[in-house]
Tab-separated table of C-alpha atoms in Angstrom:
chain	number	residue	atom	x	y	z
A	1	MET	CA	84.429	329.304	42.461
A	2	GLY	CA	85.748	325.984	41.166
A	3	LYS	CA	87.152	323.175	43.226
A	4	ASN	CA	90.627	321.688	42.965
A	5	VAL	CA	92.440	318.796	44.613
A	6	VAL	CA	93.561	320.657	47.718
A	7	THR	CA	90.198	322.126	48.632
A	8	SER	CA	88.646	318.670	48.680
A	9	TYR	CA	91.536	316.866	50.395
A	10	THR	CA	91.432	315.867	54.055
A	11	GLY	CA	94.655	314.491	55.524
A	12	GLY	CA	96.468	314.276	58.843
A	13	VAL	CA	99.607	315.622	60.460
A	14	ASN	CA	101.882	312.995	58.930
A	15	GLU	CA	100.337	313.586	55.510
A	16	SER	CA	101.129	317.295	55.848
A	17	ILE	CA	104.732	316.522	56.781
A	18	VAL	CA	105.179	314.195	53.819
A	19	VAL	CA	103.554	316.592	51.348
A	20	ASN	CA	105.776	319.461	52.451
A	21	ILE	CA	108.906	317.313	52.107
A	22	ILE	CA	107.873	316.249	48.606
A	23	ARG	CA	107.013	319.720	47.316
A	24	ARG	CA	110.249	321.252	48.673
A	25	GLN	CA	112.673	318.445	47.860
A	26	GLY	CA	110.961	316.376	45.221
A	27	PRO	CA	111.319	314.348	43.173
A	28	ILE	CA	112.313	312.245	46.171
A	29	SER	CA	112.179	308.544	47.049
A	30	ARG	CA	110.034	306.986	49.753
A	31	VAL	CA	113.223	305.768	51.464
A	32	ASP	CA	114.604	309.306	51.656
A	33	ILE	CA	111.292	310.622	52.987
A	34	ALA	CA	111.412	308.043	55.775
A	35	LYS	CA	114.967	309.099	56.657
A	36	LEU	CA	114.101	312.803	56.714
A	37	THR	CA	110.865	312.482	58.676
A	38	GLY	CA	111.593	309.579	61.003
A	39	LEU	CA	108.416	307.865	59.818
A	40	THR	CA	108.530	304.120	59.187
A	41	ALA	CA	108.749	302.829	55.626
A	42	PRO	CA	105.238	301.261	55.763
A	43	THR	CA	103.804	304.556	57.040
A	44	VAL	CA	105.417	306.511	54.193
A	45	THR	CA	104.152	303.934	51.688
A	46	ASN	CA	100.590	304.152	53.021
A	47	ILE	CA	100.615	307.958	53.113
A	48	SER	CA	102.069	308.284	49.616
A	49	GLY	CA	99.441	305.871	48.316
A	50	ARG	CA	96.646	308.031	49.728
A	51	LEU	CA	98.261	311.204	48.369
A	52	ILE	CA	98.594	309.678	44.896
A	53	ALA	CA	94.958	308.575	44.991
A	54	SER	CA	93.948	312.099	46.012
A	55	GLY	CA	95.887	313.671	43.149
A	56	ILE	CA	98.198	315.650	45.456
A	57	ILE	CA	101.382	313.885	44.302
A	58	SER	CA	102.443	311.591	41.484
A	59	GLU	CA	105.178	309.081	40.745
A	60	CYS	CA	108.012	309.587	38.287
A	61	ALA	CA	111.087	307.645	37.239
A	62	GLU	CA	114.519	308.779	38.362
A	63	ILE	CA	116.577	310.425	35.630
A	64	GLY	CA	120.286	311.160	35.406
A	65	ASN	CA	122.182	314.399	34.872
A	66	GLU	CA	121.000	316.596	32.007
A	67	GLY	CA	117.873	314.470	31.701
A	68	LYS	CA	119.722	311.398	30.481
A	69	PRO	CA	118.468	307.910	31.443
A	70	ILE	CA	120.339	306.242	34.295
A	71	SER	CA	121.904	302.807	33.968
A	72	GLY	CA	119.996	299.957	35.541
A	73	ARG	CA	116.499	300.075	36.900
A	74	PRO	CA	115.523	303.662	37.841
A	75	ARG	CA	114.075	304.368	41.267
A	76	ILE	CA	110.468	305.469	41.524
A	77	LEU	CA	110.327	308.966	42.979
A	78	LEU	CA	107.514	311.159	44.243
A	79	LYS	CA	106.772	314.716	43.154
A	80	ILE	CA	104.056	317.275	43.772
A	81	ASN	CA	101.231	317.381	41.244
A	82	PRO	CA	101.435	320.941	39.844
A	83	GLU	CA	97.690	320.963	39.238
A	84	ALA	CA	96.890	320.111	42.865
A	85	ALA	CA	96.343	323.791	43.629
A	86	ASN	CA	96.233	327.246	42.113
A	87	LEU	CA	97.190	330.203	44.290
A	88	ILE	CA	96.836	333.942	43.906
A	89	ILE	CA	100.006	335.738	44.980
A	90	VAL	CA	100.169	339.542	45.251
A	91	ASP	CA	103.488	341.330	45.744
A	92	ILE	CA	102.879	344.873	47.038
A	93	ARG	CA	105.791	347.234	46.456
A	94	SER	CA	105.968	350.985	46.968
A	95	LYS	CA	105.605	351.747	43.255
A	96	GLU	CA	103.947	348.655	41.836
A	97	MET	CA	101.612	345.827	42.757
A	98	THR	CA	101.873	342.530	40.881
A	99	GLY	CA	99.424	339.659	41.030
A	100	TYR	CA	100.240	336.110	39.975
A	101	ILE	CA	98.354	332.875	39.567
A	102	VAL	CA	100.780	330.139	40.605
A	103	ASN	CA	100.293	326.384	40.631
A	104	ALA	CA	101.459	323.924	43.301
A	105	GLY	CA	104.677	323.402	41.352
A	106	LEU	CA	105.372	327.147	41.751
A	107	ALA	CA	105.032	327.840	38.036
A	108	ILE	CA	103.585	331.250	37.166
A	109	LYS	CA	100.485	330.750	35.007
A	110	GLU	CA	99.223	334.331	34.785
A	111	LYS	CA	100.464	337.782	35.799
A	112	VAL	CA	98.892	341.231	36.120
A	113	SER	CA	100.385	344.489	37.436
A	114	VAL	CA	99.109	347.848	38.702
A	115	ASP	CA	101.188	351.048	38.792
A	116	LEU	CA	100.965	352.606	42.272
A	117	ARG	CA	103.088	355.705	41.632
A	118	LYS	CA	100.120	357.980	40.897
A	119	LEU	CA	97.746	356.301	43.323
A	120	GLU	CA	96.842	357.909	46.636
A	121	PRO	CA	97.854	355.705	49.618
A	122	GLU	CA	94.255	355.364	50.791
A	123	LYS	CA	93.352	353.709	47.472
A	124	VAL	CA	95.982	350.971	47.672
A	125	MET	CA	93.614	348.578	49.442
A	126	ALA	CA	91.049	349.030	46.675
A	127	ALA	CA	93.772	348.358	44.100
A	128	LEU	CA	94.689	345.164	45.967
A	129	GLU	CA	91.101	343.945	45.834
A	130	GLN	CA	90.937	344.882	42.155
A	131	ILE	CA	94.023	342.870	41.249
A	132	ILE	CA	92.711	339.813	43.153
A	133	ASN	CA	89.392	340.139	41.335
A	134	LYS	CA	91.236	340.205	38.002
A	135	CYS	CA	93.017	336.988	38.901
A	136	ILE	CA	89.840	335.296	40.108
A	137	SER	CA	87.919	336.313	36.985
A	138	SER	CA	90.449	334.515	34.774
A	139	GLU	CA	89.891	330.900	33.748
A	140	LEU	CA	92.547	329.585	36.156
A	141	GLY	CA	91.218	331.798	38.925
A	142	GLN	CA	88.061	329.720	39.118
A	143	ALA	CA	90.000	326.984	40.942
A	144	VAL	CA	92.030	329.040	43.401
A	145	SER	CA	92.688	327.500	46.831
A	146	ALA	CA	94.135	330.477	48.712
A	147	ILE	CA	95.706	333.932	48.505
A	148	GLY	CA	99.196	335.030	49.559
A	149	ILE	CA	100.171	338.672	50.114
A	150	ILE	CA	103.705	340.106	50.333
A	151	VAL	CA	104.069	343.506	52.020
A	152	ARG	CA	107.006	345.658	53.067
A	153	GLY	CA	107.553	346.307	56.760
A	154	PRO	CA	106.746	344.352	59.940
A	155	VAL	CA	103.931	341.810	59.712
A	156	LEU	CA	102.055	339.707	62.247
A	157	HIS	CA	101.939	336.587	60.108
A	158	LYS	CA	99.296	334.547	61.967
A	159	GLU	CA	96.887	337.481	62.231
A	160	GLY	CA	97.761	338.758	58.759
A	161	ILE	CA	98.308	342.304	60.008
A	162	SER	CA	100.633	344.850	58.398
A	163	LEU	CA	101.917	346.725	61.453
A	164	PHE	CA	103.095	349.764	59.536
A	165	SER	CA	103.992	350.736	55.994
A	166	GLN	CA	105.816	353.985	55.386
A	167	SER	CA	104.867	353.965	51.702
A	168	PHE	CA	101.109	353.795	52.300
A	169	GLY	CA	100.755	355.210	55.796
A	170	TRP	CA	99.347	351.895	57.059
A	171	GLN	CA	99.083	351.278	60.794
A	172	LYS	CA	97.914	347.824	61.920
A	173	VAL	CA	95.996	347.045	58.726
A	174	SER	CA	94.279	343.649	58.968
A	175	LEU	CA	94.777	342.375	55.442
A	176	LYS	CA	93.881	338.775	56.281
A	177	PHE	CA	90.526	339.578	57.891
A	178	SER	CA	89.461	342.078	55.215
A	179	LEU	CA	90.383	339.888	52.263
A	180	GLU	CA	88.994	336.659	53.732
A	181	GLN	CA	85.687	338.407	54.355
A	182	LYS	CA	85.542	339.669	50.790
A	183	PHE	CA	86.811	336.664	48.835
A	184	GLN	CA	85.928	333.727	51.128
A	185	LEU	CA	89.373	332.186	50.654
A	186	PRO	CA	92.205	331.544	53.129
A	187	VAL	CA	94.648	334.484	53.116
A	188	PHE	CA	98.286	334.360	54.237
A	189	VAL	CA	100.368	337.507	54.728
A	190	GLU	CA	104.160	337.712	54.921
A	191	ASN	CA	106.714	340.503	54.792
A	192	ASP	CA	109.132	340.758	51.912
A	193	MET	CA	112.300	339.834	53.785
A	194	ARG	CA	110.890	336.608	55.199
A	195	ALA	CA	109.323	335.778	51.829
A	196	ILE	CA	112.614	336.068	49.957
A	197	ALA	CA	114.393	334.206	52.767
A	198	LEU	CA	111.974	331.292	52.446
A	199	GLY	CA	112.241	331.299	48.667
A	200	ALA	CA	116.042	331.361	48.660
A	201	TYR	CA	116.353	328.821	51.483
A	202	TYR	CA	113.876	326.150	50.422
A	203	TYR	CA	114.224	326.484	46.645
A	204	GLY	CA	117.794	327.744	46.261
A	205	LYS	CA	121.180	326.263	47.105
A	206	TYR	CA	121.043	326.844	50.871
A	207	TYR	CA	118.615	324.137	52.025
A	208	GLY	CA	121.329	321.957	53.564
A	209	TYR	CA	122.202	324.574	56.183
A	210	LYS	CA	120.313	324.132	59.443
A	211	ASN	CA	121.138	327.492	61.046
A	212	ALA	CA	121.263	330.426	58.663
A	213	VAL	CA	120.281	334.076	58.374
A	214	MET	CA	119.084	335.619	55.114
A	215	LEU	CA	119.740	339.358	55.447
A	216	GLY	CA	117.789	341.461	52.968
A	217	VAL	CA	119.182	344.938	52.376
A	218	GLY	CA	116.972	347.070	50.183
A	219	TRP	CA	115.082	350.277	50.948
A	220	GLY	CA	114.779	348.769	54.421
A	221	ILE	CA	116.607	345.944	56.181
A	222	GLY	CA	115.161	342.699	57.494
A	223	ALA	CA	116.089	339.081	57.956
A	224	GLY	CA	114.790	335.558	57.817
A	225	ILE	CA	116.269	333.459	60.612
A	226	PHE	CA	116.439	329.679	60.223
A	227	VAL	CA	117.003	327.565	63.328
A	228	ASN	CA	117.298	323.801	62.849
A	229	GLY	CA	115.982	324.224	59.322
A	230	GLN	CA	112.825	326.096	60.343
A	231	LEU	CA	111.983	329.780	59.995
A	232	TYR	CA	112.071	331.359	63.446
A	233	ARG	CA	109.209	333.816	63.932
A	234	GLY	CA	109.494	334.712	67.623
A	235	ILE	CA	106.813	334.892	70.304
A	236	SER	CA	105.191	337.970	68.732
A	237	ASP	CA	105.655	336.750	65.164
A	238	ILE	CA	107.993	339.561	64.084
A	239	ALA	CA	111.466	338.063	64.555
A	240	GLY	CA	114.022	339.225	62.016
A	241	GLU	CA	113.593	343.003	62.242
A	242	ILE	CA	117.358	343.493	62.379
A	243	GLY	CA	116.931	346.820	60.583
A	244	HIS	CA	115.354	348.211	63.735
A	245	THR	CA	118.151	347.275	66.095
A	246	ILE	CA	119.753	350.418	67.508
A	247	ILE	CA	123.385	351.098	66.699
A	248	ASP	CA	123.426	354.793	67.699
A	249	ILE	CA	120.962	356.119	70.284
A	250	HIS	CA	121.609	359.650	69.010
A	251	GLY	CA	121.245	358.664	65.359
A	252	PRO	CA	118.712	359.730	62.710
A	253	LEU	CA	114.973	359.249	63.131
A	254	CYS	CA	113.773	355.986	61.602
A	255	SER	CA	110.407	355.306	59.952
A	256	CYS	CA	109.538	353.178	63.006
A	257	GLY	CA	109.730	356.270	65.236
A	258	LYS	CA	112.984	355.336	66.987
A	259	HIS	CA	116.429	356.875	66.563
A	260	GLY	CA	119.600	355.255	65.240
A	261	CYS	CA	118.215	352.046	63.719
A	262	LEU	CA	120.576	350.050	61.526
A	263	GLU	CA	118.527	350.771	58.427
A	264	THR	CA	118.995	354.530	58.873
A	265	PHE	CA	122.713	353.881	58.282
A	266	ALA	CA	122.976	350.806	56.056
A	267	SER	CA	119.900	350.549	53.783
A	268	GLU	CA	119.375	351.763	50.229
A	269	ALA	CA	117.311	354.599	51.683
A	270	ALA	CA	120.344	355.609	53.750
A	271	LEU	CA	122.532	355.311	50.653
A	272	VAL	CA	120.319	357.662	48.647
A	273	ASN	CA	120.056	360.126	51.538
A	274	SER	CA	123.830	360.192	51.975
A	275	VAL	CA	124.415	360.910	48.287
A	276	VAL	CA	121.681	363.532	48.017
A	277	SER	CA	122.883	365.395	51.123
A	278	ALA	CA	126.555	365.416	50.071
A	279	PRO	CA	127.962	368.918	49.346
A	280	ASN	CA	129.283	367.907	45.923
A	281	VAL	CA	126.265	365.909	44.787
A	282	ASN	CA	125.408	368.292	41.937
A	283	ILE	CA	128.593	367.398	40.063
A	284	SER	CA	128.276	363.667	40.692
A	285	LEU	CA	127.448	361.159	37.988
A	286	ALA	CA	124.538	359.896	40.102
A	287	ALA	CA	122.889	363.322	39.799
A	288	LYS	CA	123.536	363.417	36.054
A	289	LEU	CA	121.946	359.998	35.636
A	290	ALA	CA	118.854	361.407	37.376
A	291	ASP	CA	118.846	364.350	34.917
A	292	GLY	CA	120.005	366.717	37.651
A	293	ASP	CA	116.887	366.155	39.776
A	294	LEU	CA	118.215	365.245	43.230
A	295	SER	CA	114.774	364.087	44.362
A	296	ALA	CA	114.800	361.547	41.516
A	297	ILE	CA	118.080	359.852	42.470
A	298	LEU	CA	117.499	356.126	42.969
A	299	PRO	CA	119.779	353.332	44.218
A	300	GLU	CA	120.258	352.104	40.652
A	301	HIS	CA	121.673	355.509	39.670
A	302	ILE	CA	124.235	355.211	42.454
A	303	TYR	CA	125.223	351.644	41.541
A	304	GLU	CA	125.626	352.628	37.891
A	305	ALA	CA	127.607	355.739	38.798
A	306	ALA	CA	129.899	353.746	41.084
A	307	ALA	CA	130.505	351.182	38.348
A	308	LYS	CA	131.610	354.053	36.107
A	309	GLY	CA	134.041	355.379	38.717
A	310	ASP	CA	131.987	358.128	40.395
A	311	GLU	CA	133.924	358.964	43.564
A	312	LEU	CA	130.932	360.157	45.601
A	313	SER	CA	128.879	357.037	44.881
A	314	ILE	CA	131.802	354.741	45.707
A	315	LYS	CA	132.529	356.611	48.944
A	316	MET	CA	128.922	356.409	50.137
A	317	LEU	CA	128.693	352.705	49.307
A	318	GLN	CA	131.825	352.137	51.362
A	319	ASN	CA	130.277	354.054	54.269
A	320	ILE	CA	127.189	351.855	54.020
A	321	ALA	CA	129.463	348.791	54.094
A	322	ARG	CA	130.977	349.819	57.444
A	323	TYR	CA	127.605	350.082	59.155
A	324	LEU	CA	126.295	346.953	57.473
A	325	GLY	CA	129.396	345.132	58.691
A	326	VAL	CA	128.515	346.117	62.258
A	327	GLY	CA	124.987	344.776	61.768
A	328	VAL	CA	126.239	341.474	60.359
A	329	ALA	CA	128.820	341.164	63.149
A	330	ASN	CA	126.055	341.619	65.725
A	331	ILE	CA	124.049	338.824	64.086
A	332	ILE	CA	127.073	336.518	64.094
A	333	ASN	CA	127.946	337.217	67.731
A	334	PHE	CA	124.351	336.836	68.895
A	335	LEU	CA	123.068	333.894	66.824
A	336	ASN	CA	126.270	332.032	65.856
A	337	PRO	CA	124.833	330.837	62.498
A	338	GLU	CA	126.526	328.599	59.957
A	339	LEU	CA	125.674	330.948	57.136
A	340	ILE	CA	124.840	334.610	56.504
A	341	ILE	CA	123.251	335.273	53.117
A	342	ILE	CA	123.198	338.918	52.036
A	343	GLY	CA	120.528	339.689	49.467
A	344	GLY	CA	118.401	342.546	48.232
A	345	GLY	CA	119.277	345.540	46.108
A	346	ILE	CA	122.569	346.176	47.884
A	347	VAL	CA	124.044	343.144	46.102
A	348	ARG	CA	124.304	345.327	42.990
A	349	GLY	CA	127.033	347.238	44.823
A	350	ARG	CA	128.840	344.124	46.055
A	351	ARG	CA	132.193	344.949	44.446
A	352	PHE	CA	132.327	348.211	46.414
A	353	ILE	CA	131.190	346.907	49.802
A	354	GLU	CA	132.485	343.349	50.124
A	355	GLU	CA	136.074	343.999	51.227
A	356	ILE	CA	135.137	346.619	53.833
A	357	LEU	CA	132.194	344.570	55.100
A	358	LEU	CA	134.374	341.498	55.666
A	359	GLN	CA	137.026	343.631	57.359
A	360	VAL	CA	134.486	345.076	59.809
A	361	ILE	CA	133.052	341.611	60.477
A	362	SER	CA	136.554	340.340	61.228
A	363	GLU	CA	137.189	343.219	63.624
A	364	GLN	CA	133.835	343.088	65.423
A	365	THR	CA	133.156	339.368	65.887
A	366	LEU	CA	134.456	336.904	68.433
A	367	ASP	CA	137.078	334.504	67.099
A	368	SER	CA	134.973	331.456	67.936
A	369	THR	CA	131.896	332.724	66.081
A	370	ARG	CA	133.750	334.206	63.110
A	371	SER	CA	135.579	330.993	62.261
A	372	SER	CA	132.379	328.957	61.949
A	373	VAL	CA	130.324	331.210	59.655
A	374	LYS	CA	130.220	331.673	55.891
A	375	VAL	CA	129.108	334.969	54.329
A	376	GLU	CA	127.576	334.689	50.869
A	377	TYR	CA	125.640	336.938	48.501
A	378	SER	CA	122.407	336.081	46.765
A	379	ALA	CA	121.062	337.906	43.724
A	380	GLU	CA	117.607	336.337	44.064
A	381	GLY	CA	115.009	338.214	42.044
A	382	ARG	CA	111.252	338.522	42.236
A	383	GLU	CA	110.812	334.807	41.689
A	384	ALA	CA	112.289	334.131	45.140
A	385	TYR	CA	109.693	336.411	46.782
A	386	MET	CA	106.915	334.615	44.917
A	387	LYS	CA	108.239	331.160	45.835
A	388	GLY	CA	108.606	332.199	49.474
A	389	ILE	CA	105.029	333.362	49.958
A	390	ALA	CA	103.735	330.447	47.854
A	391	ASP	CA	105.570	328.123	50.244
A	392	VAL	CA	103.832	329.813	53.187
A	393	VAL	CA	100.448	329.418	51.504
A	394	LEU	CA	100.962	325.779	50.522
A	395	GLU	CA	102.212	324.873	53.984
A	396	GLY	CA	99.166	326.577	55.464
A	397	ILE	CA	96.835	324.745	53.113
A	398	PHE	CA	98.265	321.325	53.874
A	399	LEU	CA	98.348	321.968	57.622
A	400	THR	CA	94.766	323.211	57.768
A	401	SER	CA	93.083	320.997	55.163
A	402	ARG	CA	93.010	317.983	57.450
């Protein structure tokens, strides 16, 4: 396997700090790096010189809005060298697995997908190895530095263990160990909710907020929690499993084995279940969009039906909003964040849930916490997941390559 800049680079702690600032916020000046890190100007100058010599970063001239030249002498800024590293990223979803080759600038260079719908759960691991092999066998794959894996469900990030996956029947599957043994590359594993939180936070419009919660509401519910600008993982590395907080001890059985979890009431899975089990579902537009097959009803059918005025779909989305409002209110009361970002598939139903959700939040939060928080919606797509896990991989590379 070929070498690239990162695999041959040996730096220190301060170098890692500077590199991570540059790749997340660059192009950026040396003066601004010193302000953000607390390092002295000479230290930043020396570090940046070594990083330029190593090919990790490069200099560029400051440009104005819309790429126009600025008046006067432009500042010299620092940016990550996109060719400093190539990464393999694999996003494992219930129905599809997609592999990417991504450079250090987070540009997708190659992409390959595998359909999992007709694949037995016990063969998913073999499919994962196959898709990594396809990436490695490509021309760019010969200079890969590391592998990043996104999975659904709770993950022990440091150990790279998928604790459980309802889709594949996984229980404590050590992805990191298995893949590192096979491919002899560093492997980093993250769950989908923390991946999209990292992608939206570091590479979206939310980076200025120090204390924020990215709440992902899809088939399940999870969160990325940022405290003082850093992702909070917790002592056991699974912080953010807000979907498994109990809101009704006598509630439905959850995939985790407990009863009454938030995601049994407020997730897309709960939305589908509520529509399918409704007495009048057969005459609903959601059922018609699924060709009358109730087992084939998907969240997108419900969102489309609601947008076309289907009463059942609208009613069930509003019910979801009430429970989701309770979950968000609990987060606000407990963590007192500056910002709550709601993302995931549920955003497609925003027009039907927003008013009720805000009403419940207003009713269920303390005055002092409610007045200091903003609630926003993010329609981040797959690119945010990819950027999030790539950020994890790059941070790991630059922290461990010294």
